[in-house]
PDB file of C-alpha atoms and ligand atoms in Angstrom:
ATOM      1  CA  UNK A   1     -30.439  38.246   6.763  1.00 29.00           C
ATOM      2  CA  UNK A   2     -29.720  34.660   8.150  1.00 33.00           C
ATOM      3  CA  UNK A   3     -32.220  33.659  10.542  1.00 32.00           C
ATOM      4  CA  UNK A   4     -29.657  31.997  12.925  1.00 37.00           C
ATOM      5  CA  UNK A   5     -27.173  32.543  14.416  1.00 39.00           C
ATOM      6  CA  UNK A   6     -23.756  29.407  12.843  1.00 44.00           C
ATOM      7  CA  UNK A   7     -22.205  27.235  15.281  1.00 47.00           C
ATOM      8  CA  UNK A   8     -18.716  28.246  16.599  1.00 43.00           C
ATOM      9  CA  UNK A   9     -18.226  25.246  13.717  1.00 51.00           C
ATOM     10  CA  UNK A  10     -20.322  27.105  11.076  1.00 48.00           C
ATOM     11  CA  UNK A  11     -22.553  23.514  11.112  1.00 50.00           C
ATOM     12  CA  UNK A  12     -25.692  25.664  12.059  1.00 46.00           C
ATOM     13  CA  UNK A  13     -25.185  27.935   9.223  1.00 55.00           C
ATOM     14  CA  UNK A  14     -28.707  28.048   6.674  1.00 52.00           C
ATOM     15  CA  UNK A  15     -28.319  26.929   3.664  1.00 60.00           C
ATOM     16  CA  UNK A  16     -24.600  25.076   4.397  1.00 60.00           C
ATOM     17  CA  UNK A  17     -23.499  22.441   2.352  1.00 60.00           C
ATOM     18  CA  UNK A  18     -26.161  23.724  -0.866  1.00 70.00           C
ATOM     19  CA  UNK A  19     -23.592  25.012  -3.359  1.00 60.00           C
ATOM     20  CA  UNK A  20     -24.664  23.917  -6.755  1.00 65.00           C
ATOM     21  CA  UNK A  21     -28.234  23.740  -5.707  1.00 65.00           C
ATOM     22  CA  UNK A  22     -29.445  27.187  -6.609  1.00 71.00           C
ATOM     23  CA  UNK A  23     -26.836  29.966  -7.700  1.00 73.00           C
ATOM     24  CA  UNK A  24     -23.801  27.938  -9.350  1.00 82.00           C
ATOM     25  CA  UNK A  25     -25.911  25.403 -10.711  1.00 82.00           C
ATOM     26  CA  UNK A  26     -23.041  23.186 -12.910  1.00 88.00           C
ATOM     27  CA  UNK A  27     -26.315  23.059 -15.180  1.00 83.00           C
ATOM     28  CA  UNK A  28     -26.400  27.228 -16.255  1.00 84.00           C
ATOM     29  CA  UNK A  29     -24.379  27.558 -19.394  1.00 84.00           C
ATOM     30  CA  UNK A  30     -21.406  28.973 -18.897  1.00 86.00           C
ATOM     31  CA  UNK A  31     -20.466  27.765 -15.410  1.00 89.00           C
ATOM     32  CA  UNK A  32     -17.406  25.647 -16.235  1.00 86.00           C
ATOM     33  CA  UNK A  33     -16.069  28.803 -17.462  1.00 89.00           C
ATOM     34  CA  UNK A  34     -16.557  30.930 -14.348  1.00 90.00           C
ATOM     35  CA  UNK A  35     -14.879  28.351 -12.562  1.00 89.00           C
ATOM     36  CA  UNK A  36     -11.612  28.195 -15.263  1.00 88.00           C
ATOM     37  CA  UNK A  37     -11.648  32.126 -14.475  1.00 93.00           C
ATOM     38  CA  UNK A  38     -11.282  31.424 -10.784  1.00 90.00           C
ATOM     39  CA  UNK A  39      -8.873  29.042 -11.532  1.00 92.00           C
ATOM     40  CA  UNK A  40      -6.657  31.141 -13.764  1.00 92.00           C
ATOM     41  CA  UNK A  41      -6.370  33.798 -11.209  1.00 95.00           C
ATOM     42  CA  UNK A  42      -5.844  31.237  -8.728  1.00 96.00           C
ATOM     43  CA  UNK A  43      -4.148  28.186 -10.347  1.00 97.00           C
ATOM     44  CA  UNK A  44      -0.047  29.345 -10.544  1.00 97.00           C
ATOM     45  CA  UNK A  45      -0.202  30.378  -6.678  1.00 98.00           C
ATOM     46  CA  UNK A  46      -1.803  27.094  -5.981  1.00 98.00           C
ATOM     47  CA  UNK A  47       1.014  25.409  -8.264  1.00 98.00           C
ATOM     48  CA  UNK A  48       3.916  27.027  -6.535  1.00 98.00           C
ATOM     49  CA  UNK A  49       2.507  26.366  -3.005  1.00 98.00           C
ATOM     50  CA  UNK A  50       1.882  22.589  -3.611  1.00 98.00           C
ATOM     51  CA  UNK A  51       5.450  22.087  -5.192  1.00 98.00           C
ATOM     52  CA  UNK A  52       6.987  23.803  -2.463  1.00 98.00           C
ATOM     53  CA  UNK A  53       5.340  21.526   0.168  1.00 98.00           C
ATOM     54  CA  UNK A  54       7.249  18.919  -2.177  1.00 98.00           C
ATOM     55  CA  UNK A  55       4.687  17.687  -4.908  1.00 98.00           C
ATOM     56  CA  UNK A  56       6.380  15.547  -7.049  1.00 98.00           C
ATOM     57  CA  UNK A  57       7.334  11.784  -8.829  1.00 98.00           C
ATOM     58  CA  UNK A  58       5.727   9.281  -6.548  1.00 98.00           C
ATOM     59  CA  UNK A  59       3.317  11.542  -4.994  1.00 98.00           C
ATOM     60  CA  UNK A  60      -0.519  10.132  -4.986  1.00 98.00           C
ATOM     61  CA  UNK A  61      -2.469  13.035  -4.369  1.00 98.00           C
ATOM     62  CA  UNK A  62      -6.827  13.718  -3.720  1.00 98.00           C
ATOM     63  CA  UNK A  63      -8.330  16.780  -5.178  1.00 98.00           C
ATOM     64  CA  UNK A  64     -11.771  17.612  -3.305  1.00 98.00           C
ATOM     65  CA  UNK A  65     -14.241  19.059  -4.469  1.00 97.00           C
ATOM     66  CA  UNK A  66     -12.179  19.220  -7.967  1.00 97.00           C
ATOM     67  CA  UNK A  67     -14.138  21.671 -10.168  1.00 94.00           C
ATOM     68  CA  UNK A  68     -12.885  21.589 -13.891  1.00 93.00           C
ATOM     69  CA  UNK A  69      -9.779  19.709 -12.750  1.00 96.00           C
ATOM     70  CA  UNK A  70      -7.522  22.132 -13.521  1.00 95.00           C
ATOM     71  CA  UNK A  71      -5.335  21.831 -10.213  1.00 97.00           C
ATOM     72  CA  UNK A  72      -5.637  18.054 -10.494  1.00 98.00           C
ATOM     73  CA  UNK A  73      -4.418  18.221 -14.513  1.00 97.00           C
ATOM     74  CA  UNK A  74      -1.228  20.833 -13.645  1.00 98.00           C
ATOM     75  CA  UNK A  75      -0.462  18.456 -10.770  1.00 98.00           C
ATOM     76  CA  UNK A  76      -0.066  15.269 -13.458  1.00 98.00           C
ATOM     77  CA  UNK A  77       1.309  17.366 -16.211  1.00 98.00           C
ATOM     78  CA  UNK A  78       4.058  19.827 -14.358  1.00 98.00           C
ATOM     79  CA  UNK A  79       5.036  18.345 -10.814  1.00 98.00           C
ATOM     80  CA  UNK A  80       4.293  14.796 -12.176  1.00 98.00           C
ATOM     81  CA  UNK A  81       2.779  13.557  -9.876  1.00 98.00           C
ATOM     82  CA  UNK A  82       1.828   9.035 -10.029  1.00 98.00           C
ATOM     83  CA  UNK A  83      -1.838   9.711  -9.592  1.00 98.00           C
ATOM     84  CA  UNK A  84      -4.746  11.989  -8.945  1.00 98.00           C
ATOM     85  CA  UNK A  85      -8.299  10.992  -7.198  1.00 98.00           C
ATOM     86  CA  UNK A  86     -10.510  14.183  -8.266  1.00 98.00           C
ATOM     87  CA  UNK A  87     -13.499  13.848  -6.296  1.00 98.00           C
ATOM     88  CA  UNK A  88     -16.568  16.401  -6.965  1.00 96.00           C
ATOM     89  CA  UNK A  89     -19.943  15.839  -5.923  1.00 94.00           C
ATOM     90  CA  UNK A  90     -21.172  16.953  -9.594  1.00 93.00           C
ATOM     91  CA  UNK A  91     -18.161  15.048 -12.108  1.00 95.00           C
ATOM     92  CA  UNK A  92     -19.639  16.359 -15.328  1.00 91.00           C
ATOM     93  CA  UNK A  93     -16.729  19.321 -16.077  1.00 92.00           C
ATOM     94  CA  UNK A  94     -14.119  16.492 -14.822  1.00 95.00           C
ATOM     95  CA  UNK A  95     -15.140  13.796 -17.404  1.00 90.00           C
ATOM     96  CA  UNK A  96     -15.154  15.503 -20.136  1.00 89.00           C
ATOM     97  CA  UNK A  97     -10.941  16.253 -19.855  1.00 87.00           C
ATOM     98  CA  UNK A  98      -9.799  12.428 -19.042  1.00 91.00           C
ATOM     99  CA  UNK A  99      -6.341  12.631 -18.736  1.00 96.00           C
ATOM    100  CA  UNK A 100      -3.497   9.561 -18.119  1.00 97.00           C
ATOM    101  CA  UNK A 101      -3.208   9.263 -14.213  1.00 98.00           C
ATOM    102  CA  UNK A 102      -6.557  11.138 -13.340  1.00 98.00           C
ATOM    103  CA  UNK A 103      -9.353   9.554 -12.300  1.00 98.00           C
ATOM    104  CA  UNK A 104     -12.563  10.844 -11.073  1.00 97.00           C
ATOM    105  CA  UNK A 105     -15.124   9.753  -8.987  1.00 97.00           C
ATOM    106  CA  UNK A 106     -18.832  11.173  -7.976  1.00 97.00           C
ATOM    107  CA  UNK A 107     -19.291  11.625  -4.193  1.00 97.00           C
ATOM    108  CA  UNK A 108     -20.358  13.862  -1.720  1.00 96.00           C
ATOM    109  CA  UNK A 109     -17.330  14.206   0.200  1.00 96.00           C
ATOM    110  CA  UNK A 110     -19.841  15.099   3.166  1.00 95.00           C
ATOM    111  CA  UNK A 111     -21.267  11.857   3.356  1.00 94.00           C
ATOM    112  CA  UNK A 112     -20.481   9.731   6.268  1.00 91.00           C
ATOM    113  CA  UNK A 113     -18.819   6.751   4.415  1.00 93.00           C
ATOM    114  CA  UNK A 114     -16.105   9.098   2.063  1.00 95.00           C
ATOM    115  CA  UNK A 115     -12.779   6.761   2.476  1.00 95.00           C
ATOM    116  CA  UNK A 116     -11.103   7.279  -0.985  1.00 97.00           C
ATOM    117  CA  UNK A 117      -8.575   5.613   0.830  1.00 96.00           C
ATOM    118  CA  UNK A 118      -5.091   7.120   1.644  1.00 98.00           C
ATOM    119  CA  UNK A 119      -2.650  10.420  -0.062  1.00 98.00           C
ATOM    120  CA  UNK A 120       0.105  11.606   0.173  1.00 98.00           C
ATOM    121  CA  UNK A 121      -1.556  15.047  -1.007  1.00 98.00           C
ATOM    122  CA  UNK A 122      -5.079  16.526   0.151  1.00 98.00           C
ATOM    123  CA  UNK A 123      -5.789  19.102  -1.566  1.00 98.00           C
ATOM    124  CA  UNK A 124      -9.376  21.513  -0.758  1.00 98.00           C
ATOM    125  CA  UNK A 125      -9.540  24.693  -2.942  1.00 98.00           C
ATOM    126  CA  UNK A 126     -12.871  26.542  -2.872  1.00 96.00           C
ATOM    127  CA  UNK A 127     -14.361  24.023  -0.734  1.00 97.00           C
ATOM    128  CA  UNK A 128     -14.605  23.620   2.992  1.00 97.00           C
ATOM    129  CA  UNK A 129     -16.305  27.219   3.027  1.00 95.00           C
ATOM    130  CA  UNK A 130     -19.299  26.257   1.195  1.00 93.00           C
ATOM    131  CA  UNK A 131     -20.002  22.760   3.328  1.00 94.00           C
ATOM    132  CA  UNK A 132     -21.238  22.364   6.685  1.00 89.00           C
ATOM    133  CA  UNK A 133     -18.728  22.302   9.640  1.00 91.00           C
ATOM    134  CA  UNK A 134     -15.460  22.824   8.106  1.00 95.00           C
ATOM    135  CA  UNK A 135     -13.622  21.681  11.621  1.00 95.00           C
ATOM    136  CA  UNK A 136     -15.329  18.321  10.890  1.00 95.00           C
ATOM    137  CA  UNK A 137     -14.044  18.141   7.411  1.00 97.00           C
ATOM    138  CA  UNK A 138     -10.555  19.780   8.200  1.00 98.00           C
ATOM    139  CA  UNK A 139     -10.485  16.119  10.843  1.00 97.00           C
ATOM    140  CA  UNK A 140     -11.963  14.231   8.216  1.00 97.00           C
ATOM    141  CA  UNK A 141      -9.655  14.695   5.297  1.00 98.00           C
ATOM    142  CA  UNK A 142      -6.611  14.944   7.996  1.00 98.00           C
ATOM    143  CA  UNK A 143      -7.623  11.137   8.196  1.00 98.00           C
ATOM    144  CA  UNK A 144      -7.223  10.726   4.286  1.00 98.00           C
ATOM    145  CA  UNK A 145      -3.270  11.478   4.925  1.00 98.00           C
ATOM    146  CA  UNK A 146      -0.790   8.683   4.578  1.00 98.00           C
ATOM    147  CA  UNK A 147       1.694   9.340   7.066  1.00 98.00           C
ATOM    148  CA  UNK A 148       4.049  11.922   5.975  1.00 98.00           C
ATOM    149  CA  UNK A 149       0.931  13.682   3.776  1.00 98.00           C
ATOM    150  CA  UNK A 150       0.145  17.062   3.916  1.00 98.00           C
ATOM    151  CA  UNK A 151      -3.402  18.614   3.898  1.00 98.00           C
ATOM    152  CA  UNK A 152      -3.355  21.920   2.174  1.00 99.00           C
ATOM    153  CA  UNK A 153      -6.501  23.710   2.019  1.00 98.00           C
ATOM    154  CA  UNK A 154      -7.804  27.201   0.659  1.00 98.00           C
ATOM    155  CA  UNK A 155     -10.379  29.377   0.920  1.00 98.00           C
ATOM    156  CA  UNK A 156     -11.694  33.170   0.565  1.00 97.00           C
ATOM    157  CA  UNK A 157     -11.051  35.823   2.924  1.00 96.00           C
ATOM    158  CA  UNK A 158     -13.163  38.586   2.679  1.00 93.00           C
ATOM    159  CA  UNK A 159     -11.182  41.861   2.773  1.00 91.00           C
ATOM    160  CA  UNK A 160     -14.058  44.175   2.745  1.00 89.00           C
ATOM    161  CA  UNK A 161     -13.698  45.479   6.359  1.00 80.00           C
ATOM    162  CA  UNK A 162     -15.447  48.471   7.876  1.00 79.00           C
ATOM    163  CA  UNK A 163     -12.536  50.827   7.327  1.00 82.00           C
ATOM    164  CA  UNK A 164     -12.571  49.997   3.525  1.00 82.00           C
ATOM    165  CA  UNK A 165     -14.088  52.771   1.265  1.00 82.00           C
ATOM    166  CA  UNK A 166     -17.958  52.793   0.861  1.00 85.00           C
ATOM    167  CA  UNK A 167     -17.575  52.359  -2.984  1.00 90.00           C
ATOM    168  CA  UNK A 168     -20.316  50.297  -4.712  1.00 92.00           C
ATOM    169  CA  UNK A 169     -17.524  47.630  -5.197  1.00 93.00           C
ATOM    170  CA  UNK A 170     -17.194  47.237  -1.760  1.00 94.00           C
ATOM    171  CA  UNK A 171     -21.329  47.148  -1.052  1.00 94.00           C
ATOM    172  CA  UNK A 172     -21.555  44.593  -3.527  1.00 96.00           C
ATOM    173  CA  UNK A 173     -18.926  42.489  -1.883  1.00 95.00           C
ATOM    174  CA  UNK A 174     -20.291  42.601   1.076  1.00 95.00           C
ATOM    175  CA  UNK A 175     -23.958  41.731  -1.083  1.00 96.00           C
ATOM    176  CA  UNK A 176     -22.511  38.832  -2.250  1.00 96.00           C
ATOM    177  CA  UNK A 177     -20.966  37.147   1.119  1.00 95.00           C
ATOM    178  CA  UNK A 178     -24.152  37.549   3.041  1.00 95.00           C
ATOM    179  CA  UNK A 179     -26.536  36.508   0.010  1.00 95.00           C
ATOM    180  CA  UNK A 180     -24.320  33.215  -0.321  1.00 94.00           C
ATOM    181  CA  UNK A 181     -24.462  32.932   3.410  1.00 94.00           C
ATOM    182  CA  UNK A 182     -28.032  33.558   3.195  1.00 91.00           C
ATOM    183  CA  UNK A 183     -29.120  31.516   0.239  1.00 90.00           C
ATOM    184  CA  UNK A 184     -26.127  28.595   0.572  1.00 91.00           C
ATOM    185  CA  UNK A 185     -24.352  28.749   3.900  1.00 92.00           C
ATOM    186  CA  UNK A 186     -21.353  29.884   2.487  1.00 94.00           C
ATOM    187  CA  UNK A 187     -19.497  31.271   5.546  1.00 94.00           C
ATOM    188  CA  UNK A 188     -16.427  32.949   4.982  1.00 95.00           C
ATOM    189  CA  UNK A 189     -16.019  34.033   8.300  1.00 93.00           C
ATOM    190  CA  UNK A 190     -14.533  31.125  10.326  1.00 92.00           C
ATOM    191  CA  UNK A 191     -11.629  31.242   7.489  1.00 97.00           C
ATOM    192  CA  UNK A 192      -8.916  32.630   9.328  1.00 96.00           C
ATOM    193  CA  UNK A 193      -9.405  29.751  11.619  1.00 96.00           C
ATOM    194  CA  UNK A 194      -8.265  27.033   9.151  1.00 98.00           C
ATOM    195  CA  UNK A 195      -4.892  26.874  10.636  1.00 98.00           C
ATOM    196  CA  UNK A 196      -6.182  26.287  14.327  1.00 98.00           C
ATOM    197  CA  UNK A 197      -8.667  23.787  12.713  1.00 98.00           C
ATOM    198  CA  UNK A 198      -5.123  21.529  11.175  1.00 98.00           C
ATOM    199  CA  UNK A 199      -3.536  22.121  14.366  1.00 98.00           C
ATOM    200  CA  UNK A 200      -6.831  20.942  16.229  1.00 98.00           C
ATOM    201  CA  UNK A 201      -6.699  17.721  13.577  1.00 98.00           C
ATOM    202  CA  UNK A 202      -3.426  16.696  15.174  1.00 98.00           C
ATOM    203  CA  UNK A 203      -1.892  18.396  12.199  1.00 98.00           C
ATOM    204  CA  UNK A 204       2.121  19.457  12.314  1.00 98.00           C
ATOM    205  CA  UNK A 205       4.537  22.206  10.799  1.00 98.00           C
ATOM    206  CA  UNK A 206       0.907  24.093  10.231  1.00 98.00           C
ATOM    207  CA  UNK A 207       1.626  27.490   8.657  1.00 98.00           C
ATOM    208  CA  UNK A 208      -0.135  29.473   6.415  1.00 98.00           C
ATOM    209  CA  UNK A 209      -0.213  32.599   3.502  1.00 98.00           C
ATOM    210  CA  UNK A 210      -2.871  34.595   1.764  1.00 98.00           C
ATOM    211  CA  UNK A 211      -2.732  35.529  -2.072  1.00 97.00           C
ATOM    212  CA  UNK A 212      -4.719  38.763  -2.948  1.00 96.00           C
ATOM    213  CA  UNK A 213      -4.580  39.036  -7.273  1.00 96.00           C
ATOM    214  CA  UNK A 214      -4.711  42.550  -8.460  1.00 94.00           C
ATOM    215  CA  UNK A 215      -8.200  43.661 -10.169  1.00 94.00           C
ATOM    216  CA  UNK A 216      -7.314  44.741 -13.616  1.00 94.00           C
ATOM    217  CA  UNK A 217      -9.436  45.565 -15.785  1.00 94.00           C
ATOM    218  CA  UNK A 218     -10.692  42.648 -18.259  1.00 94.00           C
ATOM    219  CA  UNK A 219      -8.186  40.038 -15.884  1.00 95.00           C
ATOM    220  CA  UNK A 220      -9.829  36.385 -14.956  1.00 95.00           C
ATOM    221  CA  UNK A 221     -10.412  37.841 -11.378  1.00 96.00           C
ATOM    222  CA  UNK A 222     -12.424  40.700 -12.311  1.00 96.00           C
ATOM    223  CA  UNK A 223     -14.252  38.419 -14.926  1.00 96.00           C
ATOM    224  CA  UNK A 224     -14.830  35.994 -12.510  1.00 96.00           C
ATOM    225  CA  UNK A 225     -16.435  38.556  -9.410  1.00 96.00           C
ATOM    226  CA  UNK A 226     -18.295  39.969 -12.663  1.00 95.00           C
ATOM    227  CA  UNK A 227     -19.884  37.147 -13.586  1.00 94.00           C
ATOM    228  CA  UNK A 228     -20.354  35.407 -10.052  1.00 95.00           C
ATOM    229  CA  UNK A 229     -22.392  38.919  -9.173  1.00 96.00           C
ATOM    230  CA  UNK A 230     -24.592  37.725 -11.785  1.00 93.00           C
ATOM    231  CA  UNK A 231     -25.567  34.724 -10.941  1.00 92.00           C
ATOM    232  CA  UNK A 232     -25.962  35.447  -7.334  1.00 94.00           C
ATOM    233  CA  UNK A 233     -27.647  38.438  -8.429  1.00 96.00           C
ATOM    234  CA  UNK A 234     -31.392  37.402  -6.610  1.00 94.00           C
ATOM    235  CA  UNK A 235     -29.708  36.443  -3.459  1.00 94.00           C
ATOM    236  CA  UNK A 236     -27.314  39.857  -3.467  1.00 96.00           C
ATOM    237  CA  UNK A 237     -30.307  41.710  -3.838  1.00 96.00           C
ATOM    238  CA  UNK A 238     -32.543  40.348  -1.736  1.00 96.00           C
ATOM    239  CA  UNK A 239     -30.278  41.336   1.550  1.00 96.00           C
ATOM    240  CA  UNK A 240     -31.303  45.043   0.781  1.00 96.00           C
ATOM    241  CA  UNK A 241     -27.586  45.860   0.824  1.00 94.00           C
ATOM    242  CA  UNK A 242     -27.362  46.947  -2.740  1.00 95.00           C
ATOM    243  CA  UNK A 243     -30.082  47.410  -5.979  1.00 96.00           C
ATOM    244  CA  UNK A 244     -30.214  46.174  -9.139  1.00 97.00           C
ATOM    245  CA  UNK A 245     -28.410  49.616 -10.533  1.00 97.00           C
ATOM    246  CA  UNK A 246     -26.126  49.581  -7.736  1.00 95.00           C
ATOM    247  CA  UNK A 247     -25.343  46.310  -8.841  1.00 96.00           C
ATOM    248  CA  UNK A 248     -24.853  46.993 -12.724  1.00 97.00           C
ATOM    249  CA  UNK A 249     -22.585  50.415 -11.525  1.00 96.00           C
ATOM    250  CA  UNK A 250     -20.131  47.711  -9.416  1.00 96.00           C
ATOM    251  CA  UNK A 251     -19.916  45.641 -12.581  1.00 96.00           C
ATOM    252  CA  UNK A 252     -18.970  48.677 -14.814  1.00 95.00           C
ATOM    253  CA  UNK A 253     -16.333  49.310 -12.262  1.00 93.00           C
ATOM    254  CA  UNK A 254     -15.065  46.196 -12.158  1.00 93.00           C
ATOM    255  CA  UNK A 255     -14.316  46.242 -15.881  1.00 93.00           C
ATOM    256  CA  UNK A 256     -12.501  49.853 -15.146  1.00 92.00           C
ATOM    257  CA  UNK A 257      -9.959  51.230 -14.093  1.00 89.00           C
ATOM    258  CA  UNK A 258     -11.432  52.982 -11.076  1.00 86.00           C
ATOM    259  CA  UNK A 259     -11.709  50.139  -9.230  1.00 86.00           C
ATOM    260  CA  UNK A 260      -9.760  50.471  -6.034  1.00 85.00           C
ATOM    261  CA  UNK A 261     -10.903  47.532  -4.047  1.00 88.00           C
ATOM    262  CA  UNK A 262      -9.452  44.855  -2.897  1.00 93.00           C
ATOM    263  CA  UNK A 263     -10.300  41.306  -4.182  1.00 95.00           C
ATOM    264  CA  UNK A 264     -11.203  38.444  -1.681  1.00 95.00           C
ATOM    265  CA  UNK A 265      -8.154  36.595  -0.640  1.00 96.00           C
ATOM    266  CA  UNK A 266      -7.117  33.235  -0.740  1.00 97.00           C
ATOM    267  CA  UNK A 267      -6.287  31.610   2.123  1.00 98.00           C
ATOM    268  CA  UNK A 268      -3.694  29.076   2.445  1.00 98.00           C
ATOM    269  CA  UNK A 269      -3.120  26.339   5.175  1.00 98.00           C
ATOM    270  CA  UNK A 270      -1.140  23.243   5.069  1.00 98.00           C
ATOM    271  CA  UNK A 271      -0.361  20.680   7.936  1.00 98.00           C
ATOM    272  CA  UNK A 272       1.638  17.422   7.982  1.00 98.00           C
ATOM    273  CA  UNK A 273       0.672  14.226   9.542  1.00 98.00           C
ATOM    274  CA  UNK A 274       3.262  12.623  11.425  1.00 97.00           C
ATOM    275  CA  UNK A 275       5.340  10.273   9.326  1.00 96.00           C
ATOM    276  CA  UNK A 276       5.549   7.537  11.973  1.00 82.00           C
TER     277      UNK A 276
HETATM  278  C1  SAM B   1     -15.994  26.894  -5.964  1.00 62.09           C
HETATM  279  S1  SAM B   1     -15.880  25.339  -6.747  1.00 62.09           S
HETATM  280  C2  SAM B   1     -14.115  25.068  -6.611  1.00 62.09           C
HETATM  281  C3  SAM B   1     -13.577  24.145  -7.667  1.00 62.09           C
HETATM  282  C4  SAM B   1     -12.072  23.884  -7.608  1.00 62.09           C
HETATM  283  N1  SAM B   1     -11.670  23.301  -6.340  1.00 62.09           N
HETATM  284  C5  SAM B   1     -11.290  25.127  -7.888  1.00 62.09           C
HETATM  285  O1  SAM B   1     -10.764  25.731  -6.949  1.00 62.09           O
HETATM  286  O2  SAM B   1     -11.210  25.526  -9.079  1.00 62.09           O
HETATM  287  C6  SAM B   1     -16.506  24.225  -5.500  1.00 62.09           C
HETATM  288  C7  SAM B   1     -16.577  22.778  -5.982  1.00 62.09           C
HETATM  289  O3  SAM B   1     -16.892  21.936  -4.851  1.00 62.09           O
HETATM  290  C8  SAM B   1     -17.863  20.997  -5.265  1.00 62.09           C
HETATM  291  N2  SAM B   1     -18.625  20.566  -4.076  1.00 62.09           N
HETATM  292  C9  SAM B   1     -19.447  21.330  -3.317  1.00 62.09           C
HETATM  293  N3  SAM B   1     -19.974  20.602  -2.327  1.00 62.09           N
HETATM  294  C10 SAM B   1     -19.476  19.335  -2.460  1.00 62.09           C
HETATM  295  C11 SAM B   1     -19.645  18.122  -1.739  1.00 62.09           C
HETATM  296  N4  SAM B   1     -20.439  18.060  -0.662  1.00 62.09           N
HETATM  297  N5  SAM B   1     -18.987  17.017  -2.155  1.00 62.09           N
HETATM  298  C12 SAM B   1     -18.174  17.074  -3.243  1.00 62.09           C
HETATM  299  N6  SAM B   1     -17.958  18.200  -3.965  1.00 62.09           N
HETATM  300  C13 SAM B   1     -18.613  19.318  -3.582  1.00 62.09           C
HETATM  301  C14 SAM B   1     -18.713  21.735  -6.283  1.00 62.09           C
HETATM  302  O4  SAM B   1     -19.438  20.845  -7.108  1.00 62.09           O
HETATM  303  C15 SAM B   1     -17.663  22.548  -7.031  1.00 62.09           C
HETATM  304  O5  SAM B   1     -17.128  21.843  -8.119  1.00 62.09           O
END
């Protein structure tokens, strides 16, 4: 269990702002391709959202916290976008797909003097969750908008709640959000609050949608909550919410078609920064 209690910002949270230290370490084999699962279950929602907001020809967009690049490669090669900055505080999955029009660059996009300069497009997938004080970031990469830009930022919401059935799915769910908050600081909890947090940035037209994929059997999402179990397996376990063979009976349900659950969400928010 955490030993304190997160600021109404999450910036108190233990372990914040650790991802990549311990349990997705870009080092394990195989953690490029847990990502590129996320992604595919992720990527054509995050498409169609960004080229609704208008992403496009003459657009100079910022990925943060970029991954594999997989957003920032779609957003060259299908809305055509003149440029993106993918920015990752660990670059190694990014250089090795160079691509006309992407560039990359190494930073912690925590660090006090991040000024990539200005976008028309900032995009956060994945991100602000794991880092301390998303409100701070949220105001910090509304800064990063040229005016006119749009900030569109996405996280998990946890869907697990306490009327959902007590199936070993669900206990391993819950496992893995308070292991990551335990071992990382990953806080999925203040989620639901990104929209205030764009409106609070000065932010307008804020709005808002949440994409839930199905869990299929052998489909990238139940691949990817498969093999994300297993690397946060030690940190799962340790909150005494599930066992090792509760653990291994979640996975074989996962990979069946008896699982009922529902998958974390992903949250949506966008805000525009005045044109003037
Ligand atoms: C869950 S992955 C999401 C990757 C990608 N955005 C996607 O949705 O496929 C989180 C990414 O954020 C990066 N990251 C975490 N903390 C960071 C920081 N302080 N500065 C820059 N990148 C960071 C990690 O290295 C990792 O690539």
């Amino acid at each position: 269990m955490a030993d304190t209690v997160p600021s109404p910002d999450g910036a108190g949270s233990p372990g914040r702002g650790r991802y990549g230290e311990q349990v997705f370490r870009p080092d394990r084999q195989g953690e490029a391709d847990r990502i590129d699962l996320g992604a595919l279950a992720y990527d054509d929602t995050t498409m169609a959202r960004l080229r609704a907001l208008g992403a496009g020809p003459g657009w100079t967009c910022l990925d943060v916290g970029a991954g594999t690049g997989t957003v920032a490669r779609r957003l060259l090669a299908e809305a055509e976008v003149a440029g993106v900055l993918a920015v990752d505080r660990d670059v190694r999955f990014l250089a090795s797909h160079p691509v006309p029009g992407l560039t990359v660059l190494q930073a912690d996009v925590t660090a006090g003097d991040f000024a990539p300069g200005l976008f028309r497009l900032v995009h956060a997938r994945f991100v602000l969750m794991h880092l301390p004080s998303p409100q701070r970031m949220v105001a910090r990469l509304s800064r990063l908008l040229a005016p006119g830009g749009v900030l569109v930022v996405s996280d998990a919401v946890d869907l697990t709640t306490a009327s959902a059935p007590r199936t070993p799915y669900t206990r391993a769910m819950r496992a893995m959000w308070e292991g990551l908050r335990d071992s990382i600081g990953t806080d999925v909890s203040l989620v639901p609050r990104h929209p205030e947090l764009l409106r609070e940035a000065g932010l307008e037209g804020v709005a808002a949608e949440i994409h839930v994929p199905p869990l299929l059997p052998g489909s990238p999402i139940s691949r990817f909550w498969a093999d994300t179990w297993e690397r946060a397996r030690g940190a799962m376990v340790g909150t005494g919410l599930v066992d090792d063979a509760e653990l291994d009976e979640a996975v074989r349900c996962l990979a069946s078609s008896r699982c009922t659950g529902l998958s974390p969400g992903m949250l949506t928010a966008w805000g525009w920064k005045s044109p003037a």
